[in-house]
């Protein structure tokens, strides 16, 4: 019997659990995977989240491990490298990157230490209702059990398949984007620079993360990837993508050409950008499952942490979360979510479209060449300096 059951322990799930523990609520977190685990993600955390992480008692641990401050943005495409300043945020001025194998562990450990019960590795397989309480059935290789809670928060991302009412239906289109990511050691990228990579059929990014490793992540269209694999005869999709980026962006060759790959390339997707219901079927949704921006703006972790904080703030208005309270919270949270994230989701969709299509990306490269400060403006539009309106709960 819990006040809240949170499904998924990525940044959204653990931060939701932490925010609710801060209100003295009893919380269970269910996580299907074992940690530490790597994840397809660029791993950049925008500056405005550091104060939020402080509120969640995780800021000290994140700052202690994260890579250097990112003070400049750049465009690495077919031509010369173009650079501009990263806009400064209030408080911590600049963001930093931290491997997801480290970040997600810090957040989950902090939630556990704050008193959340962690069920890991357990998968949520069914959500049902028993009068005014929700029943979540969870399973792992040893068996099954059920947990009951006043509210259920889906924080399981948008990639998983299953029969939860919050799982997205499968779909497939030539324009789908698959995500790839790798860590490199011994790269020669300037330590304060985060380049956006633009290449035919996709986009990506690079940044110094923790432990002197660079995180290189990207998205590429399904049809372009299929053509590359057919043409190159590469042994894996990741090798085809790696070779394609090196052939398309000379500045990437000069920064990671001699670097060594750490571990394997990871692949995931297709990604599912867009806005979805934040409250439906009596289930709250945070992080990627509530809505997702194209990774071209590297704001998914921000949206995961901030959406959980917004939801917890609305839940804090009520002592008991009966049906009337849940509906009121759902309405207010949905509106607050749109105010905070809709602009960056639209901006990212437009930018991704421009980057991926050959004709528009040529125009984009020319435009950024003439106006390098458009990179700074783009970072601002993507929400890099947009803090949450209130960092305290009622
Ligand atoms: C190529 C790429 C680059 C990116 N780069 C950046 C970046 O630089 N900066 C940034 O801010 N964002 C970036 N993002 C986006 C970011 O990775 C996501 O937005 C973020 O991970 C979303 O967090 P989440 O907590 O919602 O979901 P997730 O991180 O996906 O976590 C969901 C968790 O739920 C668990 N789970 C799933 N189903 C179940 C179940 N049924 N039961 C129990 N557990 C379950 C999973 O195991 C997982 O641990 C990038 C994304 C991609 C694809």
Coordinates of C-alpha atoms and ligand atoms in Angstrom, one line a residue:
X1 CA 0.0 0.0 0.0
X2 CA 1.7 3.2 -1.2
X3 CA 0.7 6.7 -1.8
X4 CA 2.3 6.6 -5.2
X5 CA 3.7 3.9 -7.5
X6 CA 6.2 5.1 -10.1
X7 CA 7.0 2.9 -13.1
X8 CA 10.5 3.4 -14.4
X9 CA 13.7 4.7 -12.8
X10 CA 15.1 7.0 -15.5
X11 CA 15.5 10.7 -14.7
X12 CA 11.7 11.2 -14.6
X13 CA 10.8 8.3 -12.4
X14 CA 13.5 8.8 -9.8
X15 CA 13.0 12.5 -9.6
X16 CA 9.2 12.0 -9.2
X17 CA 9.8 9.6 -6.4
X18 CA 12.3 12.1 -4.8
X19 CA 9.9 15.0 -5.0
X20 CA 7.1 13.0 -3.4
X21 CA 9.3 11.6 -0.7
X22 CA 10.1 15.3 0.1
X23 CA 6.4 15.7 0.8
X24 CA 6.5 12.7 3.2
X25 CA 4.5 10.4 0.8
X26 CA 5.2 6.7 0.6
X27 CA 6.5 5.7 -2.8
X28 CA 7.4 2.5 -4.7
X29 CA 9.6 2.7 -7.8
X30 CA 9.5 -0.2 -10.2
X31 CA 12.5 -0.5 -12.6
X32 CA 12.8 -3.3 -15.2
X33 CA 16.5 -3.0 -15.8
X34 CA 19.6 -3.6 -13.7
X35 CA 21.9 -0.6 -12.9
X36 CA 24.4 0.6 -13.9
X37 CA 23.2 0.5 -17.4
X38 CA 24.2 2.6 -20.4
X39 CA 21.5 4.3 -22.4
X40 CA 21.2 5.9 -25.9
X41 CA 21.4 9.6 -24.8
X42 CA 23.8 12.5 -25.4
X43 CA 24.0 13.0 -21.6
X44 CA 24.0 16.8 -21.6
X45 CA 22.1 18.3 -18.6
X46 CA 21.1 22.0 -19.1
X47 CA 22.2 24.4 -16.4
X48 CA 18.7 25.2 -15.1
X49 CA 18.4 21.7 -13.8
X50 CA 21.2 21.9 -11.3
X51 CA 19.2 23.9 -8.9
X52 CA 16.3 21.5 -9.3
X53 CA 18.7 18.6 -8.6
X54 CA 19.8 20.5 -5.4
X55 CA 16.1 20.5 -4.3
X56 CA 16.1 16.8 -4.9
X57 CA 19.2 16.4 -2.8
X58 CA 21.1 15.0 -5.7
X59 CA 22.9 18.2 -7.0
X60 CA 26.1 17.7 -5.0
X61 CA 26.6 14.1 -6.3
X62 CA 25.8 15.2 -9.9
X63 CA 28.2 18.2 -9.8
X64 CA 31.0 16.0 -8.2
X65 CA 30.9 13.6 -11.2
X66 CA 29.8 15.6 -14.2
X67 CA 32.0 16.7 -17.0
X68 CA 33.2 20.3 -17.7
X69 CA 30.9 23.3 -18.2
X70 CA 29.7 23.7 -21.8
X71 CA 30.2 27.3 -22.7
X72 CA 30.1 27.2 -26.5
X73 CA 28.0 25.5 -29.1
X74 CA 29.1 24.7 -32.7
X75 CA 27.9 23.3 -35.9
X76 CA 29.9 20.4 -37.4
X77 CA 28.6 19.7 -40.9
X78 CA 30.2 19.3 -44.3
X79 CA 31.9 22.7 -44.2
X80 CA 34.2 24.4 -41.7
X81 CA 33.2 24.4 -38.0
X82 CA 31.0 27.3 -36.9
X83 CA 31.0 28.3 -33.2
X84 CA 29.0 30.6 -30.9
X85 CA 28.4 31.1 -27.2
X86 CA 26.0 29.0 -25.1
X87 CA 23.5 31.3 -23.5
X88 CA 24.1 31.8 -19.8
X89 CA 21.4 30.7 -17.4
X90 CA 20.7 32.3 -14.0
X91 CA 22.4 30.5 -11.0
X92 CA 24.7 27.8 -12.5
X93 CA 25.4 29.5 -15.8
X94 CA 26.3 26.5 -17.9
X95 CA 25.2 22.9 -18.2
X96 CA 27.4 19.8 -18.0
X97 CA 27.2 16.2 -19.2
X98 CA 27.1 13.0 -17.1
X99 CA 26.9 9.4 -18.3
X100 CA 23.5 7.9 -17.9
X101 CA 25.2 4.9 -16.3
X102 CA 26.2 7.3 -13.5
X103 CA 23.3 9.8 -13.4
X104 CA 20.5 7.3 -13.2
X105 CA 22.3 5.4 -10.5
X106 CA 22.8 8.6 -8.4
X107 CA 19.1 9.6 -8.7
X108 CA 17.8 6.1 -7.9
X109 CA 20.2 5.8 -4.9
X110 CA 19.1 9.2 -3.6
X111 CA 15.5 8.1 -3.9
X112 CA 16.2 4.9 -2.1
X113 CA 18.1 6.7 0.7
X114 CA 15.2 9.1 1.0
X115 CA 12.9 6.2 1.8
X116 CA 11.4 5.1 -1.5
X117 CA 11.0 1.3 -1.9
X118 CA 12.8 0.2 -5.0
X119 CA 11.6 -2.9 -6.9
X120 CA 14.5 -3.8 -9.3
X121 CA 14.6 -5.7 -11.6
X122 CA 10.9 -5.9 -11.7
X123 CA 8.7 -5.0 -14.7
X124 CA 5.2 -3.4 -14.4
X125 CA 3.0 -5.7 -16.5
X126 CA -0.6 -4.5 -15.7
X127 CA -2.3 -1.6 -14.1
X128 CA -5.9 -2.2 -12.8
X129 CA -8.2 -0.4 -10.4
X130 CA -9.6 -1.7 -7.2
X131 CA -12.3 0.9 -6.2
X132 CA -10.3 4.0 -5.3
X133 CA -6.9 2.4 -5.4
X134 CA -4.7 1.3 -8.4
X135 CA -3.2 -2.1 -8.5
X136 CA 0.0 -2.5 -10.4
X137 CA 1.1 -6.1 -11.2
X138 CA 4.8 -6.5 -11.4
X139 CA 6.9 -9.5 -12.6
X140 CA 10.4 -10.7 -12.8
X141 CA 12.1 -14.0 -13.5
X142 CA 11.3 -15.3 -10.0
X143 CA 7.5 -14.6 -10.1
X144 CA 4.8 -11.9 -9.7
X145 CA 3.3 -9.7 -7.1
X146 CA 1.0 -6.7 -6.9
X147 CA 1.4 -3.3 -5.3
X148 CA -1.4 -0.9 -4.5
X149 CA -1.3 2.9 -4.6
X150 CA -3.4 6.0 -4.6
X151 CA -1.8 7.3 -7.7
X152 CA 0.2 5.6 -10.5
X153 CA 2.9 7.6 -12.4
X154 CA 4.1 6.2 -15.7
X155 CA 7.8 7.2 -16.1
X156 CA 8.8 4.3 -18.4
X157 CA 10.0 6.2 -21.4
X158 CA 8.5 5.8 -24.9
X159 CA 10.6 2.9 -26.3
X160 CA 9.3 -0.1 -24.3
X161 CA 6.6 -2.4 -25.6
X162 CA 4.0 -4.0 -23.4
X163 CA 0.4 -4.1 -22.5
X164 CA 0.3 -1.2 -20.1
X165 CA -2.4 1.4 -21.1
X166 CA 0.6 3.9 -21.2
X167 CA 2.7 1.9 -23.7
X168 CA 2.7 3.4 -27.2
X169 CA 1.4 1.3 -30.1
X170 CA 4.1 0.1 -32.5
X171 CA 4.5 2.0 -35.7
X172 CA 6.9 2.0 -38.6
X173 CA 7.7 4.6 -41.3
X174 CA 10.7 5.4 -43.6
X175 CA 11.1 8.7 -41.8
X176 CA 11.5 7.1 -38.4
X177 CA 14.7 8.1 -36.6
X178 CA 16.8 5.5 -34.8
X179 CA 19.1 6.6 -32.0
X180 CA 22.8 5.7 -31.6
X181 CA 25.3 6.5 -29.0
X182 CA 29.0 5.7 -28.1
X183 CA 31.6 6.8 -25.6
X184 CA 35.1 7.7 -26.8
X185 CA 38.4 8.2 -25.0
X186 CA 41.3 10.3 -26.2
X187 CA 39.3 12.8 -28.3
X188 CA 40.6 16.2 -29.1
X189 CA 37.3 18.2 -28.8
X190 CA 37.7 21.5 -26.9
X191 CA 36.4 20.8 -23.3
X192 CA 33.8 23.6 -23.2
X193 CA 32.4 22.9 -26.7
X194 CA 29.2 21.0 -27.6
X195 CA 28.9 20.7 -31.4
X196 CA 25.7 19.8 -33.2
X197 CA 26.5 17.3 -36.0
X198 CA 24.4 17.6 -39.2
X199 CA 24.9 14.9 -41.9
X200 CA 22.7 13.5 -44.7
X201 CA 19.6 11.8 -43.1
X202 CA 20.4 12.7 -39.5
X203 CA 21.8 14.8 -36.8
X204 CA 23.8 14.3 -33.6
X205 CA 25.9 15.8 -30.9
X206 CA 29.2 15.5 -29.0
X207 CA 30.1 16.6 -25.5
X208 CA 32.7 15.8 -22.8
X209 CA 31.0 13.8 -20.1
X210 CA 32.4 12.3 -16.8
X211 CA 35.5 10.1 -16.5
X212 CA 37.3 11.9 -19.4
X213 CA 35.0 10.3 -22.0
X214 CA 33.2 11.9 -24.9
X215 CA 29.5 11.1 -25.5
X216 CA 28.7 11.0 -29.2
X217 CA 25.0 10.4 -30.0
X218 CA 22.9 10.8 -33.1
X219 CA 19.6 10.0 -34.8
X220 CA 19.4 8.7 -38.4
X221 CA 16.4 8.0 -40.7
X222 CA 15.4 4.4 -41.1
X223 CA 15.5 4.6 -45.0
X224 CA 18.9 6.3 -45.0
X225 CA 20.3 3.7 -42.6
X226 CA 19.0 0.9 -44.8
X227 CA 20.7 2.4 -47.9
X228 CA 24.0 2.9 -46.1
X229 CA 24.0 -0.7 -44.9
X230 CA 23.2 -2.0 -48.4
X231 CA 25.8 0.2 -50.1
X232 CA 28.7 -0.1 -47.6
X233 CA 28.3 -3.8 -46.6
X234 CA 29.2 -2.7 -43.1
X235 CA 28.8 -5.5 -40.6
X236 CA 26.5 -3.6 -38.2
X237 CA 24.1 -0.6 -38.3
X238 CA 26.4 1.2 -35.8
X239 CA 29.5 0.8 -38.0
X240 CA 27.5 2.1 -41.0
X241 CA 26.4 5.2 -39.0
X242 CA 29.9 5.8 -37.6
X243 CA 31.5 5.7 -41.1
X244 CA 28.7 7.9 -42.5
X245 CA 29.3 10.6 -39.8
X246 CA 33.1 10.5 -40.4
X247 CA 32.6 10.8 -44.1
X248 CA 30.1 13.7 -43.8
X249 CA 31.6 15.9 -41.1
X250 CA 35.3 16.7 -41.4
X251 CA 35.4 18.3 -38.0
X252 CA 34.3 15.0 -36.4
X253 CA 37.3 13.2 -38.0
X254 CA 39.7 15.8 -36.5
X255 CA 38.1 15.4 -33.0
X256 CA 37.4 11.6 -32.7
X257 CA 39.3 10.2 -35.7
X258 CA 42.1 8.9 -33.4
X259 CA 40.0 8.4 -30.3
X260 CA 39.2 4.9 -29.0
X261 CA 35.7 3.6 -28.7
X262 CA 34.8 2.7 -25.1
X263 CA 32.5 -0.3 -25.0
X264 CA 30.0 -1.0 -27.8
X265 CA 27.9 1.4 -29.8
X266 CA 24.3 1.3 -28.5
X267 CA 21.2 1.6 -30.7
X268 CA 17.6 2.2 -29.8
X269 CA 14.3 3.5 -31.1
X270 CA 12.6 4.6 -33.2
X271 CA 12.3 7.7 -31.2
X272 CA 8.7 9.0 -30.7
X273 CA 8.9 12.8 -30.6
X274 CA 5.6 14.7 -29.9
X275 CA 3.1 15.6 -27.2
X276 CA 0.9 13.0 -25.6
X277 CA -1.7 13.1 -22.8
X278 CA -0.1 13.9 -19.4
X279 CA -3.1 12.3 -17.6
X280 CA -5.4 9.7 -19.0
X281 CA -6.9 6.4 -17.8
X282 CA -6.3 7.7 -14.3
X283 CA -2.5 7.5 -14.8
X284 CA -0.1 10.4 -14.6
X285 CA 2.7 10.5 -17.2
X286 CA 6.1 12.2 -16.8
X287 CA 9.3 12.3 -18.9
X288 CA 9.4 10.9 -22.4
X289 CA 6.0 9.1 -22.2
X290 CA 4.3 12.5 -21.5
X291 CA 6.0 14.1 -24.5
X292 CA 9.3 14.1 -26.2
X293 CA 11.4 16.7 -28.1
X294 CA 13.7 15.7 -30.9
X295 CA 17.1 15.0 -29.3
X296 CA 18.6 17.7 -31.6
X297 CA 18.1 20.2 -28.7
X298 CA 19.3 17.8 -26.0
X299 CA 16.5 18.7 -23.6
X300 CA 15.0 15.3 -22.7
X301 CA 16.6 15.0 -19.3
X302 CA 15.4 18.6 -18.5
X303 CA 11.9 17.7 -19.5
X304 CA 12.1 14.4 -17.5
X305 CA 13.2 16.2 -14.3
X306 CA 11.0 19.2 -14.7
X307 CA 7.8 17.4 -15.6
X308 CA 8.2 15.3 -12.4
X309 CA 8.7 18.4 -10.3
X310 CA 5.6 20.1 -11.9
X311 CA 3.4 17.0 -11.2
X312 CA 4.7 16.7 -7.7
X313 CA 3.9 20.3 -7.1
X314 CA 0.3 19.8 -8.2
X315 CA -0.1 16.7 -6.1
X316 CA 1.2 18.6 -3.1
X317 CA -2.0 20.7 -3.2
X318 CA -4.0 17.7 -1.9
X319 CA -3.8 15.7 1.3
X320 CA -5.7 12.8 -0.2
X321 CA -5.6 11.8 -3.8
X322 CA -9.1 10.7 -4.4
X323 CA -10.7 10.7 -7.9
X324 CA -11.7 14.4 -7.7
X325 CA -8.3 15.4 -6.6
X326 CA -6.6 13.3 -9.3
X327 CA -8.7 14.9 -12.0
X328 CA -7.9 18.4 -10.7
X329 CA -4.2 17.6 -10.6
X330 CA -4.3 16.1 -14.1
X331 CA -5.8 19.3 -15.5
X332 CA -3.5 21.7 -13.8
X333 CA -0.4 19.5 -14.5
X334 CA -1.3 19.2 -18.2
X335 CA -1.5 23.0 -18.6
X336 CA 1.7 23.7 -16.6
X337 CA 3.5 21.0 -18.8
X338 CA 2.4 22.8 -22.0
X339 CA 3.5 26.2 -20.8
X340 CA 6.9 24.8 -19.9
X341 CA 7.6 22.5 -22.8
X342 CA 5.4 23.2 -25.9
X343 CA 7.7 25.8 -27.4
X344 CA 10.8 23.7 -27.3
X345 CA 9.0 20.7 -28.7
X346 CA 7.9 22.7 -31.7
X347 CA 11.3 24.4 -32.1
X348 CA 13.0 21.0 -32.0
X349 CA 10.7 19.5 -34.6
X350 CA 11.3 22.4 -37.0
X351 CA 15.1 22.2 -36.4
X352 CA 15.2 18.4 -36.9
X353 CA 13.2 18.7 -40.1
X354 CA 15.6 21.3 -41.5
X355 CA 18.7 19.3 -40.4
X356 CA 17.5 16.0 -41.9
X357 CA 16.4 17.1 -45.3
X358 CA 19.2 17.7 -47.8
X359 CA 18.0 21.0 -49.4
X360 CA 17.0 22.7 -46.1
X361 CA 20.2 21.6 -44.3
X362 CA 22.3 23.3 -47.0
X363 CA 20.3 26.5 -46.4
X364 CA 20.8 26.0 -42.6
X365 CA 24.6 25.6 -43.0
X366 CA 24.7 28.8 -45.1
X367 CA 22.5 30.7 -42.6
X368 CA 24.5 29.7 -39.6
X369 CA 27.7 30.6 -41.4
X370 CA 26.4 34.1 -41.9
X371 CA 24.9 34.4 -38.4
X372 CA 26.8 32.2 -36.0
X373 CA 24.8 33.7 -33.1
X374 CA 21.7 31.9 -34.5
X375 CA 23.3 28.9 -32.6
X376 CA 23.0 30.8 -29.4
X377 CA 19.5 31.8 -30.2
X378 CA 18.6 28.2 -31.0
X379 CA 20.0 27.0 -27.7
X380 CA 17.8 29.7 -25.9
X381 CA 14.7 28.7 -27.8
X382 CA 15.3 25.1 -26.9
X383 CA 14.8 26.0 -23.3
X384 CA 18.4 25.9 -22.1
X385 CA 17.9 29.0 -19.9
X386 CA 14.2 28.4 -19.0
X387 CA 14.0 27.6 -15.4
X388 CA 10.9 26.3 -13.7
X389 CA 8.6 29.1 -12.6
X390 CA 8.5 27.9 -9.0
X391 CA 11.0 25.7 -7.3
X392 CA 9.1 25.2 -4.2
X393 CA 5.9 23.3 -3.6
X394 CA 2.8 24.6 -1.7
Ligands
LIG1 C1 20.2 10.1 -29.6 C2 19.7 10.7 -28.3 C3 20.4 11.7 -27.7 C4 19.9 12.4 -26.6 N1 20.6 13.3 -26.0 C5 20.1 14.0 -24.9 C6 20.9 15.0 -24.2 O1 22.1 15.2 -24.5 N2 20.4 15.6 -23.2 C7 19.1 15.4 -22.8 O2 18.6 16.1 -21.9 N3 18.3 14.4 -23.4 C8 18.8 13.7 -24.4 N4 18.1 12.7 -25.0 C9 16.7 12.4 -24.4 C10 16.8 11.7 -23.1 O3 17.6 10.5 -23.2 C11 15.4 11.2 -22.7 O4 14.5 12.3 -22.9 C12 15.3 10.7 -21.3 O5 16.0 9.5 -21.1 C13 13.9 10.5 -20.8 O6 13.9 10.1 -19.5 P1 12.7 9.2 -18.9 O7 12.9 9.1 -17.4 O8 11.4 9.7 -19.3 O9 12.8 7.8 -19.6 P2 14.0 6.8 -19.7 O10 15.3 7.4 -19.5 O11 13.8 6.0 -21.0 O12 13.8 5.8 -18.5 C14 12.7 4.9 -18.5 C15 13.0 3.7 -17.5 O13 11.8 2.9 -17.4 C16 12.2 1.5 -17.4 N5 11.0 0.8 -17.8 C17 10.5 0.7 -19.1 N6 9.3 0.0 -19.1 C18 9.2 -0.5 -17.8 C19 8.2 -1.3 -17.1 N7 7.1 -1.8 -17.8 N8 8.4 -1.5 -15.8 C20 9.4 -1.0 -15.1 N9 10.4 -0.3 -15.7 C21 10.2 0.0 -17.0 C22 13.4 1.5 -18.3 O14 14.2 0.3 -18.1 C23 14.1 2.8 -18.1 O15 15.1 2.6 -17.1 C24 18.6 12.0 -26.1 C25 17.9 11.0 -26.7 C26 18.4 10.4 -27.8 C27 17.6 9.3 -28.5

